[in-house]
Amino acid sequence: MKVCIIGQGYIGLPTAALFSKNHCKVVGVDISEKIINNLNKGIVHIEEPGIGDLIKNAVEKKSYSASLTPQKADAFIITVPTPYIVENYSCDLSYVIDACHSILPYLEKGNIVIIESTVAPMSTDEQIKPIFEEAGFSIGKDLYLAHCPERVLPGQIMYELVNNNRIIGGVTKKCAKKASEVYGEFVEGELILTEAKTAELSKCMENTFRDVNIALANELTKICAEIGVNALDVIEMANKHPRVNLHSPGPGVGGHCLAIDPYFIYAKAPETAKIIKLARDTNNSMPDFVCDNIRKIIKKGKIAVLGVSYKGNTDDDRESPAYEIIDKLSNDYEIQIHDPHVENPNYVNFDIAVKDSDLILVLCDHNEFKDLDYNLIKKSMKNPVIFDTKNIIKEVPSEIKLYNYGNLYELN
């Protein structure tokens, strides 16, 4: 089987790697000439365990190639971004629509087209299907269209693409069956066949569930800071109940899924989806909450920011709340940023970041930040203070003051 995958980012590239590993001929399409040139040399541009060797081997074996334009194939998979439109929170399908149009010249009867990009409910039926029908195809008869959302965690993508259950949402039952045969090439989890609109809403609700529960933890943190209770202790105690699982609070919610997908549901029913919108508002308020507490800790000086990725131990910084926090602080403080996973010529190493700093601000849960060089910190800072918004530092020497979401009430 030959597979053409549109988009070679955090989902498209791992998917391409796994198809090529499992005896398929794969062409990966992207609009970035730099990415395409590097991929054809076996050089990947994302940090994800296992993917580098797979792509390098696939290029050498000629089972994978990258291209700026699509090619004829048996199956086409679209994995391009779907941001939201700020004015009304609706799903911006422009990249998906462009990708659909880009493959039209290469489609043949019997081909399978799969939309992996997260889209709002009804998008496949109402906006994507007409593109192919207007090109002369009969969906379910000579072209098979499905929405099959990805459900993976950065840092574990290669494992989860293989082992997680997969929702296969066909426009027709035959579309779902045909799409399931494509994923059967490498997916070992259950293939769950359903309608496209059900698959669309299921994916959005998976991320909304997590966003709402994170918002509950973040709201609890604010309440505890206000009334003088240790929020982290409350969460730990409450979670000892067999049917309670409070999530971890943080500096906000990032990523291309949790920070965006709930809006797709809200935009469809804004008068009804009140909890969903309130959760988004709560999580969006956390950067301000972090900055307000920083101003209570220090009035001026230098801040060493540790981490801009939204997800620990990855380079994925999409929609990261760290950037909003940095932007809000940059007018009043000198900022030095250190992130061992994100390449940026303006970022510095740990030693330089903490030298003469007045505050260390932890915004990401990279493993490197869980046990810092406290001797260096004591030497480099006049009054060593750490504000850990990810609650990953468990113990520090007595000479260092540690703030986290358990003791912010001390600042009031």
Coordinates of C-alpha atoms in Angstrom, one line a residue:
M1 CA 0.0 0.0 0.0
K2 CA 1.2 3.5 -0.8
V3 CA 0.3 6.2 1.7
C4 CA 0.5 10.0 1.1
I5 CA 0.5 12.0 4.4
I6 CA -0.1 15.7 4.2
G7 CA 1.7 17.5 7.1
Q8 CA 4.9 16.2 8.6
G9 CA 4.6 17.6 12.1
Y10 CA 4.1 16.1 15.5
I11 CA 1.5 13.6 14.2
G12 CA 2.1 13.3 10.5
L13 CA 5.8 12.4 10.8
P14 CA 5.4 9.7 13.4
T15 CA 2.5 8.2 11.4
A16 CA 4.6 8.2 8.3
A17 CA 7.4 6.5 10.2
L18 CA 5.2 3.7 11.4
F19 CA 3.6 3.1 8.0
S20 CA 7.0 2.9 6.4
K21 CA 8.2 0.5 9.1
N22 CA 5.3 -1.8 8.3
H23 CA 6.0 -2.4 4.6
C24 CA 4.1 0.6 3.1
K25 CA 5.5 3.0 0.6
V26 CA 5.1 6.5 2.2
V27 CA 5.4 10.0 0.9
G28 CA 5.3 12.8 3.5
V29 CA 4.2 16.2 2.3
D30 CA 4.9 19.5 3.9
I31 CA 5.0 23.2 2.9
S32 CA 8.4 23.8 4.5
E33 CA 11.2 23.3 2.0
K34 CA 13.8 23.1 4.9
I35 CA 11.8 20.3 6.6
I36 CA 11.5 18.4 3.3
N37 CA 15.2 18.7 2.5
N38 CA 16.2 17.5 5.9
L39 CA 13.7 14.6 6.0
N40 CA 15.1 13.3 2.7
K41 CA 18.5 13.2 4.4
G42 CA 17.0 11.3 7.3
I43 CA 17.1 14.3 9.7
V44 CA 13.9 14.9 11.8
H45 CA 12.8 18.2 13.2
I46 CA 10.8 17.1 16.2
E47 CA 11.9 15.6 19.5
E48 CA 10.2 12.2 20.0
P49 CA 11.8 9.0 21.2
G50 CA 12.4 6.5 18.4
I51 CA 11.3 8.5 15.4
G52 CA 14.8 9.6 14.3
D53 CA 16.1 6.0 13.7
L54 CA 12.8 5.0 12.0
I55 CA 12.9 7.8 9.5
K56 CA 16.6 7.5 8.8
N57 CA 16.2 3.7 8.1
A58 CA 13.1 4.4 6.0
V59 CA 14.9 6.9 3.8
E60 CA 17.8 4.5 3.4
K61 CA 15.4 1.7 2.3
K62 CA 13.5 4.1 0.1
S63 CA 10.2 3.3 1.9
Y64 CA 9.8 6.9 2.9
S65 CA 10.4 10.1 1.0
A66 CA 9.4 13.7 1.6
S67 CA 7.9 16.1 -0.9
L68 CA 6.5 19.6 -1.3
T69 CA 3.6 18.2 -3.4
P70 CA 1.4 15.1 -3.0
Q71 CA 1.7 12.0 -5.2
K72 CA -0.7 9.3 -6.3
A73 CA -1.4 6.8 -3.5
D74 CA -3.9 4.3 -2.2
A75 CA -4.6 6.3 0.9
F76 CA -4.3 10.0 1.8
I77 CA -4.0 11.1 5.4
I78 CA -4.3 14.8 6.3
T79 CA -2.6 15.8 9.6
V80 CA -2.4 19.6 9.3
P81 CA -3.2 22.1 12.1
T82 CA -6.7 23.3 13.0
P83 CA -6.5 26.5 15.1
Y84 CA -9.5 28.3 16.3
I85 CA -10.9 31.6 15.0
V86 CA -10.5 34.2 17.8
E87 CA -13.6 36.2 17.0
N88 CA -16.1 33.3 17.5
Y89 CA -14.0 30.3 18.7
S90 CA -15.0 28.2 15.8
C91 CA -12.6 25.7 14.1
D92 CA -10.4 27.2 11.4
L93 CA -10.6 24.5 8.6
S94 CA -8.5 26.5 6.1
Y95 CA -5.4 24.3 6.3
V96 CA -7.6 21.1 6.1
I97 CA -9.5 22.5 3.1
D98 CA -6.3 23.5 1.4
A99 CA -4.9 20.1 2.0
C100 CA -8.0 18.5 0.5
H101 CA -7.7 20.6 -2.6
S102 CA -4.0 19.8 -2.9
I103 CA -4.7 16.0 -3.3
L104 CA -7.6 16.3 -5.8
P105 CA -5.3 16.1 -8.9
Y106 CA -3.9 12.8 -7.5
L107 CA -7.0 11.0 -6.5
E108 CA -8.3 7.9 -8.2
K109 CA -11.4 5.8 -7.8
G110 CA -11.0 3.5 -4.9
N111 CA -8.7 5.8 -2.9
I112 CA -9.2 6.3 0.8
V113 CA -9.0 9.9 2.3
I114 CA -8.6 10.2 6.1
I115 CA -8.8 13.4 8.1
E116 CA -6.7 13.1 11.3
S117 CA -6.7 16.8 12.1
T118 CA -9.0 17.5 15.0
V119 CA -12.1 19.2 13.6
A120 CA -15.4 20.5 15.0
P121 CA -18.4 18.2 15.0
M122 CA -20.1 17.9 11.5
S123 CA -17.0 19.3 9.7
T124 CA -16.4 16.1 7.7
D125 CA -19.9 15.8 6.5
E126 CA -20.8 19.5 6.0
Q127 CA -17.5 21.1 4.8
I128 CA -15.0 18.4 3.7
K129 CA -17.2 15.9 1.9
P130 CA -18.5 18.4 -0.6
I131 CA -15.0 19.2 -1.8
F132 CA -14.6 15.6 -3.1
E133 CA -18.2 15.4 -4.3
E134 CA -17.8 18.6 -6.4
A135 CA -14.7 16.9 -7.9
G136 CA -17.0 14.1 -9.2
F137 CA -16.5 11.4 -6.6
S138 CA -19.3 9.5 -4.9
I139 CA -18.4 9.1 -1.2
G140 CA -18.7 5.5 -0.1
K141 CA -18.8 4.1 -3.6
D142 CA -15.6 5.3 -5.5
L143 CA -13.9 7.3 -2.7
Y144 CA -13.8 6.5 0.9
L145 CA -13.7 9.4 3.4
A146 CA -13.3 9.1 7.2
H147 CA -12.3 11.1 10.2
C148 CA -9.8 9.2 12.4
P149 CA -8.5 11.5 15.2
E150 CA -5.1 11.0 16.8
R151 CA -5.1 10.3 20.5
V152 CA -1.5 10.4 21.6
L153 CA 0.7 12.0 24.3
P154 CA 3.9 13.9 23.3
G155 CA 6.9 11.9 24.4
Q156 CA 5.0 8.6 23.9
I157 CA 3.7 9.1 20.4
M158 CA 5.4 6.2 18.8
Y159 CA 4.1 3.8 21.4
E160 CA 0.6 5.1 21.6
L161 CA 0.0 5.3 17.8
V162 CA 0.6 1.6 17.8
N163 CA -1.1 0.5 21.1
N164 CA -3.9 2.9 21.7
N165 CA -7.5 2.2 20.5
R166 CA -8.3 4.1 17.3
I167 CA -11.6 5.7 16.5
I168 CA -12.5 5.2 12.8
G169 CA -15.3 7.6 11.9
G170 CA -16.6 6.9 8.4
V171 CA -18.9 9.1 6.3
T172 CA -20.5 5.7 5.5
K173 CA -20.1 2.3 7.0
K174 CA -18.0 1.2 4.0
C175 CA -15.8 4.3 4.5
A176 CA -15.1 3.3 8.1
K177 CA -14.3 -0.3 7.0
K178 CA -11.9 0.9 4.3
A179 CA -10.2 3.3 6.7
S180 CA -9.8 0.6 9.4
E181 CA -7.9 -1.5 6.8
V182 CA -5.4 1.3 6.5
Y183 CA -4.7 1.5 10.2
G184 CA -4.7 -2.2 10.5
E185 CA -1.2 -2.0 8.9
F186 CA 0.3 -1.1 12.3
V187 CA -2.3 -0.4 15.0
E188 CA -2.5 -3.1 17.6
G189 CA -5.2 -1.4 19.7
E190 CA -8.9 -1.8 19.1
L191 CA -10.2 -0.2 15.9
I192 CA -13.6 1.3 16.8
L193 CA -15.8 1.9 13.8
T194 CA -18.4 4.7 14.0
E195 CA -19.8 7.8 12.2
A196 CA -17.6 10.7 11.3
K197 CA -19.5 13.1 13.5
T198 CA -19.3 10.8 16.5
A199 CA -15.6 10.5 16.0
E200 CA -15.2 14.3 15.8
L201 CA -17.1 15.0 19.0
S202 CA -15.4 12.1 20.8
K203 CA -12.0 13.6 20.1
C204 CA -13.0 17.0 21.2
M205 CA -14.6 15.7 24.4
E206 CA -11.5 13.7 25.3
N207 CA -9.5 16.9 25.4
T208 CA -12.4 18.9 26.9
F209 CA -12.6 16.4 29.8
R210 CA -9.0 17.0 30.7
D211 CA -9.2 20.8 30.2
V212 CA -12.3 21.0 32.6
N213 CA -10.6 18.9 35.2
I214 CA -7.4 20.9 35.0
A215 CA -9.5 24.0 35.4
L216 CA -11.0 22.5 38.6
A217 CA -7.5 22.0 40.0
N218 CA -6.5 25.5 39.0
E219 CA -9.5 27.1 40.5
L220 CA -8.9 25.1 43.7
T221 CA -5.3 26.6 43.8
K222 CA -6.7 30.1 43.6
I223 CA -9.2 29.4 46.4
C224 CA -6.5 27.9 48.6
A225 CA -4.1 30.9 48.0
E226 CA -7.0 33.2 49.0
I227 CA -8.2 31.4 52.2
G228 CA -4.8 30.0 53.4
V229 CA -4.9 26.3 52.7
N230 CA -2.2 24.1 51.0
A231 CA -3.7 23.2 47.6
L232 CA -1.3 20.4 47.0
D233 CA -2.2 18.7 50.3
V234 CA -5.9 19.1 49.5
I235 CA -5.4 17.4 46.1
E236 CA -3.3 14.6 47.6
M237 CA -5.8 13.9 50.4
A238 CA -8.8 14.1 48.1
N239 CA -7.2 11.7 45.6
K240 CA -7.0 9.0 48.3
H241 CA -10.8 8.6 47.8
P242 CA -11.2 5.7 45.5
R243 CA -13.4 7.6 43.1
V244 CA -11.6 11.0 43.0
N245 CA -8.8 12.0 40.7
L246 CA -8.1 15.7 40.9
H247 CA -5.7 16.7 38.2
S248 CA -2.5 18.7 38.8
P249 CA -2.7 22.6 38.7
G250 CA -0.2 24.5 36.6
P251 CA 0.7 27.8 34.9
G252 CA -2.0 27.3 32.3
V253 CA -2.9 24.8 29.6
G254 CA -0.9 24.5 26.4
G255 CA -0.6 22.2 23.4
H256 CA -2.5 22.1 20.1
C257 CA -5.3 20.0 21.7
L258 CA -6.4 20.9 25.2
A259 CA -6.0 24.7 24.6
I260 CA -8.0 24.7 21.4
D261 CA -10.4 21.7 21.0
P262 CA -12.9 22.7 23.7
Y263 CA -13.6 25.8 21.7
F264 CA -14.8 23.7 18.8
I265 CA -17.7 22.4 20.9
Y266 CA -18.4 25.7 22.5
A267 CA -18.7 27.4 19.1
K268 CA -21.3 24.9 18.1
A269 CA -23.6 25.5 21.1
P270 CA -22.4 28.6 23.0
E271 CA -25.6 29.0 25.0
T272 CA -25.3 25.5 26.3
A273 CA -21.6 24.8 26.7
K274 CA -21.2 27.0 29.8
I275 CA -18.9 24.7 31.8
I276 CA -16.6 24.2 28.8
K277 CA -16.2 27.9 28.3
L278 CA -15.7 28.6 32.0
A279 CA -13.0 26.0 32.1
R280 CA -11.2 27.6 29.2
D281 CA -11.5 31.0 30.9
T282 CA -10.1 29.6 34.1
N283 CA -7.1 28.0 32.5
N284 CA -6.5 31.1 30.4
S285 CA -6.4 33.1 33.6
M286 CA -3.5 31.2 35.1
P287 CA -0.7 33.2 33.4
D288 CA -2.0 36.3 35.2
F289 CA -2.3 34.4 38.4
V290 CA 1.4 33.4 38.1
C291 CA 2.5 36.9 37.3
D292 CA 0.5 38.4 40.2
N293 CA 2.3 36.1 42.6
I294 CA 5.7 36.8 41.1
R295 CA 5.1 40.5 41.7
K296 CA 4.4 39.6 45.4
I297 CA 7.7 37.7 45.6
I298 CA 10.0 40.3 43.9
K299 CA 9.2 43.8 42.8
K300 CA 12.0 44.0 40.3
G301 CA 15.2 42.2 39.2
K302 CA 16.2 39.3 37.1
I303 CA 14.1 36.1 36.6
A304 CA 15.5 32.9 35.4
V305 CA 12.7 31.1 33.5
L306 CA 13.1 27.3 33.3
G307 CA 11.2 25.8 30.5
V308 CA 8.9 27.0 27.7
S309 CA 7.6 23.6 26.4
Y310 CA 4.0 23.0 27.4
K311 CA 4.9 19.3 27.9
G312 CA 7.8 18.0 29.9
N313 CA 10.7 16.3 28.2
T314 CA 9.6 17.4 24.7
D315 CA 10.3 20.4 22.5
D316 CA 6.6 20.9 21.9
D317 CA 5.9 24.5 22.8
R318 CA 2.6 25.0 20.9
E319 CA 0.2 27.3 22.7
S320 CA 2.5 27.1 25.8
P321 CA 1.4 29.5 28.6
A322 CA 5.1 30.1 29.3
Y323 CA 5.2 32.6 26.4
E324 CA 2.3 34.6 27.7
I325 CA 3.9 34.7 31.2
I326 CA 7.2 35.8 29.8
D327 CA 5.6 38.5 27.7
K328 CA 3.7 39.8 30.7
L329 CA 6.9 40.0 32.8
S330 CA 9.3 41.3 30.2
N331 CA 8.5 45.0 30.7
D332 CA 9.2 44.9 34.4
Y333 CA 11.9 42.3 34.8
E334 CA 15.1 41.1 33.1
I335 CA 14.3 37.7 31.7
Q336 CA 16.8 34.9 30.9
I337 CA 15.3 31.6 29.5
H338 CA 16.7 28.1 29.8
D339 CA 15.1 25.1 28.1
P340 CA 17.3 22.1 27.3
H341 CA 14.7 20.7 24.9
V342 CA 13.9 23.8 22.8
E343 CA 16.4 25.3 20.3
N344 CA 16.5 29.1 20.4
P345 CA 19.7 31.2 19.9
N346 CA 18.4 33.6 22.6
Y347 CA 18.1 31.0 25.3
V348 CA 21.0 30.4 27.7
N349 CA 22.4 27.5 29.7
F350 CA 21.3 27.0 33.3
D351 CA 24.4 28.6 34.8
I352 CA 24.0 31.9 32.9
A353 CA 20.2 31.9 33.6
V354 CA 20.5 31.7 37.4
K355 CA 23.6 34.0 37.7
D356 CA 22.6 37.1 39.7
S357 CA 19.0 36.2 39.3
D358 CA 16.4 37.2 41.9
L359 CA 14.0 34.4 41.2
I360 CA 14.0 31.0 39.5
L361 CA 10.6 30.4 37.8
V362 CA 9.8 26.8 36.8
L363 CA 7.2 26.7 34.0
C364 CA 7.8 23.2 32.6
D365 CA 8.2 19.8 34.2
H366 CA 11.3 18.6 32.3
N367 CA 13.2 16.0 34.3
E368 CA 16.2 18.3 34.3
F369 CA 14.3 20.7 36.6
K370 CA 13.2 18.2 39.2
D371 CA 16.6 18.1 41.0
L372 CA 18.5 21.3 40.4
D373 CA 22.1 22.2 41.2
Y374 CA 21.3 23.8 44.6
N375 CA 24.9 24.5 45.4
L376 CA 25.2 26.6 42.2
I377 CA 22.0 28.3 43.0
K378 CA 23.2 29.3 46.5
K379 CA 26.4 30.7 45.0
S380 CA 24.7 32.5 42.1
M381 CA 21.8 34.1 43.8
K382 CA 22.0 36.6 46.7
N383 CA 18.6 35.5 48.1
P384 CA 17.8 32.1 46.5
V385 CA 14.1 31.9 45.7
I386 CA 12.3 29.4 43.5
F387 CA 8.7 29.6 42.3
D388 CA 7.7 26.2 41.0
T389 CA 4.4 26.4 39.0
K390 CA 4.6 22.7 38.0
N391 CA 5.0 21.4 41.6
I392 CA 7.9 19.1 40.6
I393 CA 10.5 20.2 43.2
K394 CA 9.9 18.2 46.4
E395 CA 12.7 19.4 48.6
V396 CA 15.3 22.2 48.7
P397 CA 18.1 23.2 51.2
S398 CA 17.0 25.4 54.0
E399 CA 18.9 28.4 52.5
I400 CA 16.6 28.4 49.5
K401 CA 13.0 29.6 49.7
L402 CA 10.6 27.5 47.6
Y403 CA 7.1 28.7 46.6
N404 CA 4.7 26.3 44.8
Y405 CA 0.9 26.0 44.6
G406 CA 0.9 24.7 48.2
N407 CA 2.2 27.8 50.0
L408 CA 1.2 30.8 47.9
Y409 CA -1.1 31.9 50.7
E410 CA 2.1 33.0 52.6
L411 CA 2.4 35.9 50.1
N412 CA -1.0 37.4 51.1

